[in-house]
JSON list of C-alpha atoms in Angstrom, two decimals:
[
{"chain": "V", "resi": 147, "resn": "UNK", "atom": "CA", "xyz": [-22.94, 12.41, 89.95]},
{"chain": "V", "resi": 148, "resn": "UNK", "atom": "CA", "xyz": [-21.71, 15.82, 90.39]},
{"chain": "V", "resi": 149, "resn": "UNK", "atom": "CA", "xyz": [-24.40, 18.45, 91.00]},
{"chain": "V", "resi": 150, "resn": "UNK", "atom": "CA", "xyz": [-23.35, 20.62, 88.20]},
{"chain": "V", "resi": 151, "resn": "UNK", "atom": "CA", "xyz": [-23.79, 17.62, 85.71]},
{"chain": "V", "resi": 152, "resn": "UNK", "atom": "CA", "xyz": [-27.32, 17.04, 87.04]},
{"chain": "V", "resi": 153, "resn": "UNK", "atom": "CA", "xyz": [-28.14, 20.74, 86.55]},
{"chain": "V", "resi": 154, "resn": "UNK", "atom": "CA", "xyz": [-26.72, 20.72, 83.13]},
{"chain": "V", "resi": 155, "resn": "UNK", "atom": "CA", "xyz": [-28.48, 17.44, 82.06]},
{"chain": "V", "resi": 156, "resn": "UNK", "atom": "CA", "xyz": [-31.88, 18.72, 83.35]},
{"chain": "V", "resi": 157, "resn": "UNK", "atom": "CA", "xyz": [-31.71, 21.71, 81.09]},
{"chain": "V", "resi": 158, "resn": "UNK", "atom": "CA", "xyz": [-30.77, 20.07, 77.80]},
{"chain": "V", "resi": 159, "resn": "UNK", "atom": "CA", "xyz": [-34.26, 18.97, 76.84]},
{"chain": "V", "resi": 160, "resn": "UNK", "atom": "CA", "xyz": [-34.48, 21.94, 74.13]},
{"chain": "V", "resi": 161, "resn": "UNK", "atom": "CA", "xyz": [-31.15, 21.23, 72.42]},
{"chain": "V", "resi": 162, "resn": "UNK", "atom": "CA", "xyz": [-30.84, 19.56, 69.11]},
{"chain": "V", "resi": 163, "resn": "UNK", "atom": "CA", "xyz": [-27.00, 19.58, 69.24]},
{"chain": "V", "resi": 164, "resn": "UNK", "atom": "CA", "xyz": [-24.89, 18.87, 72.18]},
{"chain": "V", "resi": 165, "resn": "UNK", "atom": "CA", "xyz": [-20.91, 19.66, 72.48]},
{"chain": "V", "resi": 166, "resn": "UNK", "atom": "CA", "xyz": [-19.25, 17.57, 74.95]},
{"chain": "V", "resi": 167, "resn": "UNK", "atom": "CA", "xyz": [-16.36, 19.12, 76.52]},
{"chain": "V", "resi": 168, "resn": "UNK", "atom": "CA", "xyz": [-14.03, 18.20, 79.29]},
{"chain": "V", "resi": 169, "resn": "UNK", "atom": "CA", "xyz": [-14.72, 21.11, 81.84]},
{"chain": "V", "resi": 170, "resn": "UNK", "atom": "CA", "xyz": [-16.12, 24.50, 82.22]},
{"chain": "V", "resi": 171, "resn": "UNK", "atom": "CA", "xyz": [-12.98, 26.30, 81.04]},
{"chain": "V", "resi": 172, "resn": "UNK", "atom": "CA", "xyz": [-13.56, 24.70, 77.57]},
{"chain": "V", "resi": 173, "resn": "UNK", "atom": "CA", "xyz": [-17.22, 25.44, 77.67]},
{"chain": "V", "resi": 174, "resn": "UNK", "atom": "CA", "xyz": [-16.23, 28.92, 78.32]},
{"chain": "V", "resi": 175, "resn": "UNK", "atom": "CA", "xyz": [-13.69, 29.00, 75.41]},
{"chain": "V", "resi": 176, "resn": "UNK", "atom": "CA", "xyz": [-16.33, 27.57, 72.89]},
{"chain": "V", "resi": 177, "resn": "UNK", "atom": "CA", "xyz": [-18.96, 30.10, 74.14]},
{"chain": "V", "resi": 178, "resn": "UNK", "atom": "CA", "xyz": [-16.60, 33.00, 73.82]},
{"chain": "V", "resi": 179, "resn": "UNK", "atom": "CA", "xyz": [-15.38, 32.28, 70.24]},
{"chain": "V", "resi": 180, "resn": "UNK", "atom": "CA", "xyz": [-19.20, 31.98, 69.29]},
{"chain": "V", "resi": 181, "resn": "UNK", "atom": "CA", "xyz": [-19.85, 35.21, 70.88]},
{"chain": "V", "resi": 182, "resn": "UNK", "atom": "CA", "xyz": [-16.90, 36.90, 68.98]},
{"chain": "V", "resi": 183, "resn": "UNK", "atom": "CA", "xyz": [-18.50, 35.39, 65.87]},
{"chain": "V", "resi": 184, "resn": "UNK", "atom": "CA", "xyz": [-21.89, 36.93, 66.64]},
{"chain": "V", "resi": 185, "resn": "UNK", "atom": "CA", "xyz": [-23.54, 33.72, 67.31]},
{"chain": "V", "resi": 186, "resn": "UNK", "atom": "CA", "xyz": [-25.98, 32.67, 70.00]},
{"chain": "V", "resi": 187, "resn": "UNK", "atom": "CA", "xyz": [-25.49, 28.95, 70.45]},
{"chain": "V", "resi": 188, "resn": "UNK", "atom": "CA", "xyz": [-28.58, 28.79, 72.92]},
{"chain": "V", "resi": 189, "resn": "UNK", "atom": "CA", "xyz": [-30.80, 30.32, 70.06]},
{"chain": "V", "resi": 190, "resn": "UNK", "atom": "CA", "xyz": [-29.43, 27.88, 67.74]},
{"chain": "V", "resi": 191, "resn": "UNK", "atom": "CA", "xyz": [-30.29, 24.91, 69.89]},
{"chain": "V", "resi": 192, "resn": "UNK", "atom": "CA", "xyz": [-26.75, 24.09, 70.72]},
{"chain": "V", "resi": 193, "resn": "UNK", "atom": "CA", "xyz": [-25.87, 23.10, 74.18]},
{"chain": "V", "resi": 194, "resn": "UNK", "atom": "CA", "xyz": [-22.09, 23.10, 75.24]},
{"chain": "V", "resi": 195, "resn": "UNK", "atom": "CA", "xyz": [-21.81, 20.44, 78.28]},
{"chain": "V", "resi": 196, "resn": "UNK", "atom": "CA", "xyz": [-18.79, 20.25, 80.45]},
{"chain": "V", "resi": 197, "resn": "UNK", "atom": "CA", "xyz": [-18.61, 16.47, 81.68]},
{"chain": "V", "resi": 198, "resn": "UNK", "atom": "CA", "xyz": [-16.43, 16.89, 84.58]},
{"chain": "V", "resi": 199, "resn": "UNK", "atom": "CA", "xyz": [-13.48, 15.12, 82.86]},
{"chain": "V", "resi": 200, "resn": "UNK", "atom": "CA", "xyz": [-13.04, 13.03, 79.68]},
{"chain": "V", "resi": 201, "resn": "UNK", "atom": "CA", "xyz": [-13.48, 9.75, 81.65]},
{"chain": "V", "resi": 202, "resn": "UNK", "atom": "CA", "xyz": [-17.01, 10.54, 81.77]},
{"chain": "V", "resi": 203, "resn": "UNK", "atom": "CA", "xyz": [-17.58, 10.77, 77.99]},
{"chain": "V", "resi": 204, "resn": "UNK", "atom": "CA", "xyz": [-19.25, 7.28, 77.96]},
{"chain": "V", "resi": 205, "resn": "UNK", "atom": "CA", "xyz": [-21.98, 8.34, 80.23]},
{"chain": "V", "resi": 206, "resn": "UNK", "atom": "CA", "xyz": [-22.68, 11.43, 78.15]},
{"chain": "V", "resi": 207, "resn": "UNK", "atom": "CA", "xyz": [-22.65, 9.72, 74.86]},
{"chain": "V", "resi": 208, "resn": "UNK", "atom": "CA", "xyz": [-25.22, 7.09, 76.26]},
{"chain": "V", "resi": 209, "resn": "UNK", "atom": "CA", "xyz": [-27.49, 9.86, 77.55]},
{"chain": "V", "resi": 210, "resn": "UNK", "atom": "CA", "xyz": [-27.43, 11.86, 74.29]},
{"chain": "V", "resi": 211, "resn": "UNK", "atom": "CA", "xyz": [-26.48, 9.40, 71.66]},
{"chain": "V", "resi": 212, "resn": "UNK", "atom": "CA", "xyz": [-28.40, 7.02, 69.62]},
{"chain": "V", "resi": 213, "resn": "UNK", "atom": "CA", "xyz": [-29.30, 4.89, 72.81]},
{"chain": "V", "resi": 214, "resn": "UNK", "atom": "CA", "xyz": [-30.44, 8.05, 74.56]},
{"chain": "V", "resi": 215, "resn": "UNK", "atom": "CA", "xyz": [-31.94, 11.27, 73.37]},
{"chain": "V", "resi": 216, "resn": "UNK", "atom": "CA", "xyz": [-30.42, 10.64, 70.01]},
{"chain": "V", "resi": 217, "resn": "UNK", "atom": "CA", "xyz": [-29.30, 14.43, 69.28]},
{"chain": "V", "resi": 218, "resn": "UNK", "atom": "CA", "xyz": [-26.48, 15.52, 67.33]},
{"chain": "V", "resi": 219, "resn": "UNK", "atom": "CA", "xyz": [-23.31, 15.26, 69.40]},
{"chain": "V", "resi": 220, "resn": "UNK", "atom": "CA", "xyz": [-19.81, 16.73, 68.74]},
{"chain": "V", "resi": 221, "resn": "UNK", "atom": "CA", "xyz": [-17.05, 17.44, 71.23]},
{"chain": "V", "resi": 222, "resn": "UNK", "atom": "CA", "xyz": [-13.60, 18.55, 72.07]},
{"chain": "V", "resi": 223, "resn": "UNK", "atom": "CA", "xyz": [-10.95, 16.60, 73.92]},
{"chain": "V", "resi": 224, "resn": "UNK", "atom": "CA", "xyz": [-7.15, 16.90, 74.84]},
{"chain": "V", "resi": 225, "resn": "UNK", "atom": "CA", "xyz": [-4.77, 14.45, 73.03]},
{"chain": "V", "resi": 226, "resn": "UNK", "atom": "CA", "xyz": [-4.17, 12.42, 76.40]},
{"chain": "V", "resi": 227, "resn": "UNK", "atom": "CA", "xyz": [-7.76, 11.81, 76.66]},
{"chain": "V", "resi": 228, "resn": "UNK", "atom": "CA", "xyz": [-8.23, 10.92, 72.69]},
{"chain": "V", "resi": 229, "resn": "UNK", "atom": "CA", "xyz": [-8.42, 7.24, 73.72]},
{"chain": "V", "resi": 230, "resn": "UNK", "atom": "CA", "xyz": [-11.32, 7.64, 75.87]},
{"chain": "V", "resi": 231, "resn": "UNK", "atom": "CA", "xyz": [-13.17, 9.50, 73.49]},
{"chain": "V", "resi": 232, "resn": "UNK", "atom": "CA", "xyz": [-12.62, 6.95, 70.61]},
{"chain": "V", "resi": 233, "resn": "UNK", "atom": "CA", "xyz": [-13.56, 3.81, 72.74]},
{"chain": "V", "resi": 234, "resn": "UNK", "atom": "CA", "xyz": [-16.57, 5.69, 73.92]},
{"chain": "V", "resi": 235, "resn": "UNK", "atom": "CA", "xyz": [-17.72, 6.52, 70.45]},
{"chain": "V", "resi": 236, "resn": "UNK", "atom": "CA", "xyz": [-17.40, 2.96, 69.50]},
{"chain": "V", "resi": 237, "resn": "UNK", "atom": "CA", "xyz": [-19.13, 1.71, 72.51]},
{"chain": "V", "resi": 238, "resn": "UNK", "atom": "CA", "xyz": [-21.96, 4.15, 71.72]},
{"chain": "V", "resi": 239, "resn": "UNK", "atom": "CA", "xyz": [-22.31, 2.89, 68.10]},
{"chain": "V", "resi": 240, "resn": "UNK", "atom": "CA", "xyz": [-20.84, 6.17, 66.66]},
{"chain": "V", "resi": 241, "resn": "UNK", "atom": "CA", "xyz": [-17.82, 4.58, 65.08]},
{"chain": "V", "resi": 242, "resn": "UNK", "atom": "CA", "xyz": [-15.52, 1.82, 65.43]},
{"chain": "V", "resi": 243, "resn": "UNK", "atom": "CA", "xyz": [-11.68, 2.32, 65.78]},
{"chain": "V", "resi": 244, "resn": "UNK", "atom": "CA", "xyz": [-11.65, 5.91, 64.51]},
{"chain": "V", "resi": 245, "resn": "UNK", "atom": "CA", "xyz": [-8.45, 7.88, 63.34]},
{"chain": "V", "resi": 246, "resn": "UNK", "atom": "CA", "xyz": [-8.24, 11.41, 64.55]},
{"chain": "V", "resi": 247, "resn": "UNK", "atom": "CA", "xyz": [-9.26, 12.43, 61.10]},
{"chain": "V", "resi": 248, "resn": "UNK", "atom": "CA", "xyz": [-12.36, 10.17, 61.16]},
{"chain": "V", "resi": 249, "resn": "UNK", "atom": "CA", "xyz": [-13.29, 11.55, 64.65]},
{"chain": "V", "resi": 250, "resn": "UNK", "atom": "CA", "xyz": [-13.02, 15.11, 63.38]},
{"chain": "V", "resi": 251, "resn": "UNK", "atom": "CA", "xyz": [-15.26, 14.18, 60.57]},
{"chain": "V", "resi": 252, "resn": "UNK", "atom": "CA", "xyz": [-17.91, 13.20, 63.11]},
{"chain": "V", "resi": 253, "resn": "UNK", "atom": "CA", "xyz": [-17.49, 16.32, 65.04]},
{"chain": "V", "resi": 254, "resn": "UNK", "atom": "CA", "xyz": [-15.01, 15.38, 67.75]},
{"chain": "V", "resi": 255, "resn": "UNK", "atom": "CA", "xyz": [-11.94, 17.41, 67.76]},
{"chain": "V", "resi": 256, "resn": "UNK", "atom": "CA", "xyz": [-8.52, 16.64, 69.54]},
{"chain": "V", "resi": 257, "resn": "UNK", "atom": "CA", "xyz": [-6.39, 19.69, 70.98]},
{"chain": "V", "resi": 258, "resn": "UNK", "atom": "CA", "xyz": [-2.74, 18.91, 71.23]},
{"chain": "V", "resi": 259, "resn": "UNK", "atom": "CA", "xyz": [-1.70, 18.89, 74.15]},
{"chain": "V", "resi": 260, "resn": "UNK", "atom": "CA", "xyz": [-4.97, 20.57, 75.50]},
{"chain": "V", "resi": 261, "resn": "UNK", "atom": "CA", "xyz": [-6.88, 23.76, 74.62]},
{"chain": "V", "resi": 262, "resn": "UNK", "atom": "CA", "xyz": [-4.67, 25.96, 76.81]},
{"chain": "V", "resi": 263, "resn": "UNK", "atom": "CA", "xyz": [-1.70, 24.82, 74.88]},
{"chain": "V", "resi": 264, "resn": "UNK", "atom": "CA", "xyz": [-3.50, 25.44, 71.31]},
{"chain": "V", "resi": 265, "resn": "UNK", "atom": "CA", "xyz": [-4.41, 29.07, 72.66]},
{"chain": "V", "resi": 266, "resn": "UNK", "atom": "CA", "xyz": [-0.71, 29.66, 73.84]},
{"chain": "V", "resi": 267, "resn": "UNK", "atom": "CA", "xyz": [0.66, 28.58, 70.57]},
{"chain": "V", "resi": 268, "resn": "UNK", "atom": "CA", "xyz": [-1.71, 30.65, 68.46]},
{"chain": "V", "resi": 269, "resn": "UNK", "atom": "CA", "xyz": [-1.27, 33.74, 70.48]},
{"chain": "V", "resi": 270, "resn": "UNK", "atom": "CA", "xyz": [2.40, 33.43, 71.03]},
{"chain": "V", "resi": 271, "resn": "UNK", "atom": "CA", "xyz": [4.14, 34.07, 74.57]},
{"chain": "V", "resi": 272, "resn": "UNK", "atom": "CA", "xyz": [4.26, 37.77, 74.17]},
{"chain": "V", "resi": 273, "resn": "UNK", "atom": "CA", "xyz": [0.60, 38.23, 73.69]},
{"chain": "V", "resi": 274, "resn": "UNK", "atom": "CA", "xyz": [-0.39, 35.71, 76.63]},
{"chain": "V", "resi": 275, "resn": "UNK", "atom": "CA", "xyz": [1.99, 37.72, 78.80]},
{"chain": "V", "resi": 276, "resn": "UNK", "atom": "CA", "xyz": [0.08, 41.00, 77.93]},
{"chain": "V", "resi": 277, "resn": "UNK", "atom": "CA", "xyz": [-3.07, 39.21, 78.91]},
{"chain": "V", "resi": 278, "resn": "UNK", "atom": "CA", "xyz": [-1.56, 38.43, 82.33]},
{"chain": "V", "resi": 279, "resn": "UNK", "atom": "CA", "xyz": [-0.55, 42.12, 82.67]},
{"chain": "V", "resi": 280, "resn": "UNK", "atom": "CA", "xyz": [-4.11, 43.23, 81.73]},
{"chain": "V", "resi": 281, "resn": "UNK", "atom": "CA", "xyz": [-5.20, 41.14, 84.58]},
{"chain": "V", "resi": 282, "resn": "UNK", "atom": "CA", "xyz": [-2.58, 42.36, 86.99]},
{"chain": "V", "resi": 283, "resn": "UNK", "atom": "CA", "xyz": [-0.93, 39.08, 87.13]},
{"chain": "V", "resi": 284, "resn": "UNK", "atom": "CA", "xyz": [2.23, 39.61, 85.27]},
{"chain": "V", "resi": 285, "resn": "UNK", "atom": "CA", "xyz": [4.19, 40.28, 88.62]},
{"chain": "V", "resi": 286, "resn": "UNK", "atom": "CA", "xyz": [2.84, 37.01, 90.00]},
{"chain": "V", "resi": 287, "resn": "UNK", "atom": "CA", "xyz": [3.80, 35.17, 86.97]},
{"chain": "V", "resi": 288, "resn": "UNK", "atom": "CA", "xyz": [7.38, 36.55, 87.15]},
{"chain": "V", "resi": 289, "resn": "UNK", "atom": "CA", "xyz": [7.66, 35.25, 90.78]},
{"chain": "V", "resi": 290, "resn": "UNK", "atom": "CA", "xyz": [6.12, 32.05, 89.60]},
{"chain": "V", "resi": 291, "resn": "UNK", "atom": "CA", "xyz": [8.84, 31.87, 86.90]},
{"chain": "V", "resi": 292, "resn": "UNK", "atom": "CA", "xyz": [11.51, 31.89, 89.55]},
{"chain": "V", "resi": 293, "resn": "UNK", "atom": "CA", "xyz": [10.13, 28.78, 91.48]},
{"chain": "V", "resi": 294, "resn": "UNK", "atom": "CA", "xyz": [12.60, 26.02, 91.23]},
{"chain": "V", "resi": 295, "resn": "UNK", "atom": "CA", "xyz": [10.28, 23.63, 89.59]},
{"chain": "V", "resi": 296, "resn": "UNK", "atom": "CA", "xyz": [9.65, 26.13, 86.83]},
{"chain": "V", "resi": 297, "resn": "UNK", "atom": "CA", "xyz": [13.38, 27.28, 86.07]},
{"chain": "V", "resi": 298, "resn": "UNK", "atom": "CA", "xyz": [13.89, 24.42, 83.60]},
{"chain": "V", "resi": 299, "resn": "UNK", "atom": "CA", "xyz": [10.46, 24.83, 81.69]},
{"chain": "V", "resi": 300, "resn": "UNK", "atom": "CA", "xyz": [10.20, 26.73, 78.45]},
{"chain": "V", "resi": 301, "resn": "UNK", "atom": "CA", "xyz": [8.29, 29.99, 78.50]},
{"chain": "V", "resi": 302, "resn": "UNK", "atom": "CA", "xyz": [5.03, 28.43, 76.92]},
{"chain": "V", "resi": 303, "resn": "UNK", "atom": "CA", "xyz": [5.24, 25.62, 79.52]},
{"chain": "V", "resi": 304, "resn": "UNK", "atom": "CA", "xyz": [5.55, 28.09, 82.39]},
{"chain": "V", "resi": 305, "resn": "UNK", "atom": "CA", "xyz": [2.38, 30.02, 81.05]},
{"chain": "V", "resi": 306, "resn": "UNK", "atom": "CA", "xyz": [0.43, 27.02, 80.64]},
{"chain": "V", "resi": 307, "resn": "UNK", "atom": "CA", "xyz": [1.32, 25.93, 84.34]},
{"chain": "V", "resi": 308, "resn": "UNK", "atom": "CA", "xyz": [0.53, 29.36, 85.70]},
{"chain": "V", "resi": 309, "resn": "UNK", "atom": "CA", "xyz": [-2.81, 29.52, 84.06]},
{"chain": "V", "resi": 310, "resn": "UNK", "atom": "CA", "xyz": [-3.98, 26.27, 85.92]},
{"chain": "V", "resi": 311, "resn": "UNK", "atom": "CA", "xyz": [-2.29, 27.11, 89.44]},
{"chain": "V", "resi": 312, "resn": "UNK", "atom": "CA", "xyz": [-5.19, 29.05, 91.08]},
{"chain": "V", "resi": 313, "resn": "UNK", "atom": "CA", "xyz": [-8.73, 28.27, 91.26]},
{"chain": "V", "resi": 314, "resn": "UNK", "atom": "CA", "xyz": [-10.72, 29.89, 88.79]},
{"chain": "V", "resi": 315, "resn": "UNK", "atom": "CA", "xyz": [-7.75, 31.20, 86.69]},
{"chain": "V", "resi": 316, "resn": "UNK", "atom": "CA", "xyz": [-8.12, 28.57, 84.03]},
{"chain": "V", "resi": 317, "resn": "UNK", "atom": "CA", "xyz": [-11.71, 29.37, 83.41]},
{"chain": "V", "resi": 318, "resn": "UNK", "atom": "CA", "xyz": [-11.14, 33.10, 83.25]},
{"chain": "V", "resi": 319, "resn": "UNK", "atom": "CA", "xyz": [-8.03, 32.84, 80.98]},
{"chain": "V", "resi": 320, "resn": "UNK", "atom": "CA", "xyz": [-9.96, 30.50, 78.54]},
{"chain": "V", "resi": 321, "resn": "UNK", "atom": "CA", "xyz": [-12.16, 33.38, 77.66]},
{"chain": "V", "resi": 322, "resn": "UNK", "atom": "CA", "xyz": [-9.51, 36.17, 78.01]},
{"chain": "V", "resi": 323, "resn": "UNK", "atom": "CA", "xyz": [-7.27, 34.18, 75.56]},
{"chain": "V", "resi": 324, "resn": "UNK", "atom": "CA", "xyz": [-9.93, 33.55, 73.21]},
{"chain": "V", "resi": 325, "resn": "UNK", "atom": "CA", "xyz": [-10.87, 37.12, 73.02]},
{"chain": "V", "resi": 326, "resn": "UNK", "atom": "CA", "xyz": [-7.27, 37.99, 72.27]},
{"chain": "V", "resi": 327, "resn": "UNK", "atom": "CA", "xyz": [-6.82, 35.68, 69.37]},
{"chain": "V", "resi": 328, "resn": "UNK", "atom": "CA", "xyz": [-6.65, 37.31, 65.87]},
{"chain": "V", "resi": 329, "resn": "UNK", "atom": "CA", "xyz": [-9.76, 36.00, 63.73]},
{"chain": "V", "resi": 330, "resn": "UNK", "atom": "CA", "xyz": [-7.42, 34.15, 61.44]},
{"chain": "V", "resi": 331, "resn": "UNK", "atom": "CA", "xyz": [-5.40, 32.56, 64.20]},
{"chain": "V", "resi": 332, "resn": "UNK", "atom": "CA", "xyz": [-7.85, 30.35, 66.08]},
{"chain": "V", "resi": 333, "resn": "UNK", "atom": "CA", "xyz": [-6.80, 27.01, 67.07]},
{"chain": "V", "resi": 334, "resn": "UNK", "atom": "CA", "xyz": [-7.92, 24.49, 64.49]},
{"chain": "V", "resi": 335, "resn": "UNK", "atom": "CA", "xyz": [-9.76, 22.23, 66.68]},
{"chain": "V", "resi": 336, "resn": "UNK", "atom": "CA", "xyz": [-11.85, 24.88, 68.23]},
{"chain": "V", "resi": 337, "resn": "UNK", "atom": "CA", "xyz": [-12.28, 26.54, 65.00]},
{"chain": "V", "resi": 338, "resn": "UNK", "atom": "CA", "xyz": [-13.56, 23.39, 63.37]},
{"chain": "V", "resi": 339, "resn": "UNK", "atom": "CA", "xyz": [-15.64, 22.46, 66.28]},
{"chain": "V", "resi": 340, "resn": "UNK", "atom": "CA", "xyz": [-17.52, 25.69, 66.19]},
{"chain": "V", "resi": 341, "resn": "UNK", "atom": "CA", "xyz": [-17.59, 25.88, 62.21]},
{"chain": "V", "resi": 342, "resn": "UNK", "atom": "CA", "xyz": [-19.23, 22.31, 62.26]},
{"chain": "V", "resi": 343, "resn": "UNK", "atom": "CA", "xyz": [-22.20, 23.40, 64.44]}
]
């Protein structure tokens, strides 16, 4: 198991609610939105746990679900990983073949296509470019756009790809993009996840 997972699991004893997310950038987005809403998840007994990828969800549901610590569990996943979550929820005794709506009713929300895509749609490309400019990265993005592999892509896809190209950028932009959101333009999966905690 990844050392970060061990560290995360070792510090969950006081939590009564576990939020499973695919990676650290997702955790950063959830925690940033909570901060913007003047909430301290830690003080509320909520722990956001990055799983190191959706394929690990079964392990985490066994650890925290009815067969393990039996705490309240919710989560956030990408559309491409929805099947992993659905099967793992069934295997953990948390629902059989669930529709997306039934998953959401149980606190598991699906981002289309992923959280970065949801954030870019809610903000709009102009605003995302302003975030890149505030980080001194707009010129780098313009160079990136001129790469042959990027020329046929639309601007939202280029921004999405750019955010994930350099180590640490995806994590950093998760918080920056959430901070740039209008309060009434939060991606629905993220909004519903936090609202259900």
